[in-house]
Structure formats: C-alpha cells, structure tokens
C-alpha cells in the first residue's frame, strides 16, 4: 500500500515537472530570470525550514552533539564506515 502511494506521488511530481517545463519554454528571457529568482528563493526557504526543524528537535541536537563530542575525542569505534552505509 505504501509503495503504491509513493508511486502515485512520484507520478504527480513528474506531471507537475512536465507542466512547469512546458510553461517555462514559452517565457521571455526577462520572465525566465524572474522565475529563476522565485525558484531559488523557494529552494533556500526549504533548506532553511529543514535546518530549523533539525535545530528545534532537542533529541536530534543531542545526537549531533554526542557525535561531535565522540569525533573530537577520536572515539572512531562509535562511527560506521561509509562503505557500510552507502547504497549501491
């Protein structure tokens, strides 16, 4: 059920992307600059909102602090090698 909803959501994303590209192709250079500014503003806003969400999560911040402390103390046994984490 979850996979079906994710697939439907992805289909919706692809459709919106297609429509955006279609509309962008018809714009003048000046309008394209405005659209780019708008997109970049929203991109930065999303990143800021995600950062604020992490900063406001006390448990997450405690985990980050603990990881920073472990790194500074060179307790490498507390970390997992990238090769075990990455997805091929």
PDB file of C-alpha atoms in Angstrom:
ATOM      1  CA  UNK A   1       0.000   0.000   0.000  1.00  0.00           C
ATOM      2  CA  UNK A   2       2.804   2.420   0.940  1.00  0.00           C
ATOM      3  CA  UNK A   3       4.668   1.702  -2.314  1.00  0.00           C
ATOM      4  CA  UNK A   4       1.515   2.394  -4.330  1.00  0.00           C
ATOM      5  CA  UNK A   5       1.007   5.789  -2.655  1.00  0.00           C
ATOM      6  CA  UNK A   6       4.672   6.672  -3.198  1.00  0.00           C
ATOM      7  CA  UNK A   7       4.400   5.697  -6.877  1.00  0.00           C
ATOM      8  CA  UNK A   8       1.266   7.832  -7.262  1.00  0.00           C
ATOM      9  CA  UNK A   9       3.013  10.753  -5.580  1.00  0.00           C
ATOM     10  CA  UNK A  10       6.007  10.344  -7.899  1.00  0.00           C
ATOM     11  CA  UNK A  11       3.682  10.290 -10.920  1.00  0.00           C
ATOM     12  CA  UNK A  12       2.153  13.543  -9.687  1.00  0.00           C
ATOM     13  CA  UNK A  13       5.608  15.102  -9.241  1.00  0.00           C
ATOM     14  CA  UNK A  14       6.639  14.070 -12.746  1.00  0.00           C
ATOM     15  CA  UNK A  15       3.434  15.530 -14.181  1.00  0.00           C
ATOM     16  CA  UNK A  16       3.978  18.870 -12.407  1.00  0.00           C
ATOM     17  CA  UNK A  17       7.599  18.951 -13.581  1.00  0.00           C
ATOM     18  CA  UNK A  18       6.475  18.313 -17.152  1.00  0.00           C
ATOM     19  CA  UNK A  19       3.913  21.106 -16.948  1.00  0.00           C
ATOM     20  CA  UNK A  20       6.432  23.546 -15.444  1.00  0.00           C
ATOM     21  CA  UNK A  21       8.982  22.836 -18.175  1.00  0.00           C
ATOM     22  CA  UNK A  22       6.281  23.259 -20.822  1.00  0.00           C
ATOM     23  CA  UNK A  23       5.306  26.678 -19.433  1.00  0.00           C
ATOM     24  CA  UNK A  24       8.924  27.807 -18.989  1.00  0.00           C
ATOM     25  CA  UNK A  25       9.709  27.163 -22.647  1.00  0.00           C
ATOM     26  CA  UNK A  26       7.232  29.863 -23.643  1.00  0.00           C
ATOM     27  CA  UNK A  27       8.665  32.614 -21.409  1.00  0.00           C
ATOM     28  CA  UNK A  28      10.800  35.564 -22.450  1.00  0.00           C
ATOM     29  CA  UNK A  29      14.313  35.990 -21.089  1.00  0.00           C
ATOM     30  CA  UNK A  30      13.150  38.599 -18.561  1.00  0.00           C
ATOM     31  CA  UNK A  31      10.364  36.346 -17.289  1.00  0.00           C
ATOM     32  CA  UNK A  32      12.803  33.422 -17.089  1.00  0.00           C
ATOM     33  CA  UNK A  33      15.026  35.498 -14.798  1.00  0.00           C
ATOM     34  CA  UNK A  34      12.052  36.219 -12.539  1.00  0.00           C
ATOM     35  CA  UNK A  35      11.076  32.542 -12.461  1.00  0.00           C
ATOM     36  CA  UNK A  36      14.645  31.534 -11.631  1.00  0.00           C
ATOM     37  CA  UNK A  37      14.750  34.039  -8.760  1.00  0.00           C
ATOM     38  CA  UNK A  38      11.436  32.672  -7.480  1.00  0.00           C
ATOM     39  CA  UNK A  39      12.661  29.059  -7.661  1.00  0.00           C
ATOM     40  CA  UNK A  40      15.945  29.900  -5.925  1.00  0.00           C
ATOM     41  CA  UNK A  41      14.063  31.762  -3.182  1.00  0.00           C
ATOM     42  CA  UNK A  42      11.878  28.722  -2.527  1.00  0.00           C
ATOM     43  CA  UNK A  43      14.869  26.399  -2.623  1.00  0.00           C
ATOM     44  CA  UNK A  44      16.636  28.468   0.046  1.00  0.00           C
ATOM     45  CA  UNK A  45      13.432  28.713   2.080  1.00  0.00           C
ATOM     46  CA  UNK A  46      13.017  24.915   2.040  1.00  0.00           C
ATOM     47  CA  UNK A  47      16.613  24.434   3.156  1.00  0.00           C
ATOM     48  CA  UNK A  48      16.167  26.952   5.964  1.00  0.00           C
ATOM     49  CA  UNK A  49      12.939  25.301   7.116  1.00  0.00           C
ATOM     50  CA  UNK A  50      14.667  21.899   7.176  1.00  0.00           C
ATOM     51  CA  UNK A  51      17.569  23.358   9.158  1.00  0.00           C
ATOM     52  CA  UNK A  52      15.219  24.988  11.655  1.00  0.00           C
ATOM     53  CA  UNK A  53      13.332  21.716  12.030  1.00  0.00           C
ATOM     54  CA  UNK A  54      16.560  19.941  12.999  1.00  0.00           C
ATOM     55  CA  UNK A  55      17.679  22.769  15.298  1.00  0.00           C
ATOM     56  CA  UNK A  56      14.327  22.714  17.096  1.00  0.00           C
ATOM     57  CA  UNK A  57      14.399  18.948  17.636  1.00  0.00           C
ATOM     58  CA  UNK A  58      16.016  18.513  21.053  1.00  0.00           C
ATOM     59  CA  UNK A  59      16.688  14.791  20.628  1.00  0.00           C
ATOM     60  CA  UNK A  60      18.317  15.245  17.225  1.00  0.00           C
ATOM     61  CA  UNK A  61      20.502  18.054  18.538  1.00  0.00           C
ATOM     62  CA  UNK A  62      21.586  15.849  21.467  1.00  0.00           C
ATOM     63  CA  UNK A  63      22.595  13.132  18.982  1.00  0.00           C
ATOM     64  CA  UNK A  64      24.547  15.644  16.897  1.00  0.00           C
ATOM     65  CA  UNK A  65      26.331  16.961  19.992  1.00  0.00           C
ATOM     66  CA  UNK A  66      27.183  13.421  21.120  1.00  0.00           C
ATOM     67  CA  UNK A  67      28.567  12.634  17.661  1.00  0.00           C
ATOM     68  CA  UNK A  68      30.613  15.847  17.657  1.00  0.00           C
ATOM     69  CA  UNK A  69      31.992  15.011  21.106  1.00  0.00           C
ATOM     70  CA  UNK A  70      32.866  11.469  20.023  1.00  0.00           C
ATOM     71  CA  UNK A  71      34.591  12.810  16.905  1.00  0.00           C
ATOM     72  CA  UNK A  72      36.600  15.355  18.885  1.00  0.00           C
ATOM     73  CA  UNK A  73      37.612  12.618  21.348  1.00  0.00           C
ATOM     74  CA  UNK A  74      38.601  10.396  18.404  1.00  0.00           C
ATOM     75  CA  UNK A  75      36.264   7.583  19.501  1.00  0.00           C
ATOM     76  CA  UNK A  76      36.105   6.157  15.989  1.00  0.00           C
ATOM     77  CA  UNK A  77      34.504   2.912  17.191  1.00  0.00           C
ATOM     78  CA  UNK A  78      31.281   4.911  17.590  1.00  0.00           C
ATOM     79  CA  UNK A  79      31.125   5.572  13.849  1.00  0.00           C
ATOM     80  CA  UNK A  80      30.215   3.302  10.963  1.00  0.00           C
ATOM     81  CA  UNK A  81      32.427   3.259   7.832  1.00  0.00           C
ATOM     82  CA  UNK A  82      30.891   4.858   4.759  1.00  0.00           C
ATOM     83  CA  UNK A  83      31.196   1.587   2.830  1.00  0.00           C
ATOM     84  CA  UNK A  84      28.671   0.000   5.217  1.00  0.00           C
ATOM     85  CA  UNK A  85      26.254   2.924   4.988  1.00  0.00           C
ATOM     86  CA  UNK A  86      26.131   3.805   1.302  1.00  0.00           C
ATOM     87  CA  UNK A  87      23.591   2.274  -1.004  1.00  0.00           C
ATOM     88  CA  UNK A  88      24.993   0.802  -4.191  1.00  0.00           C
TER      89      UNK A  88
END
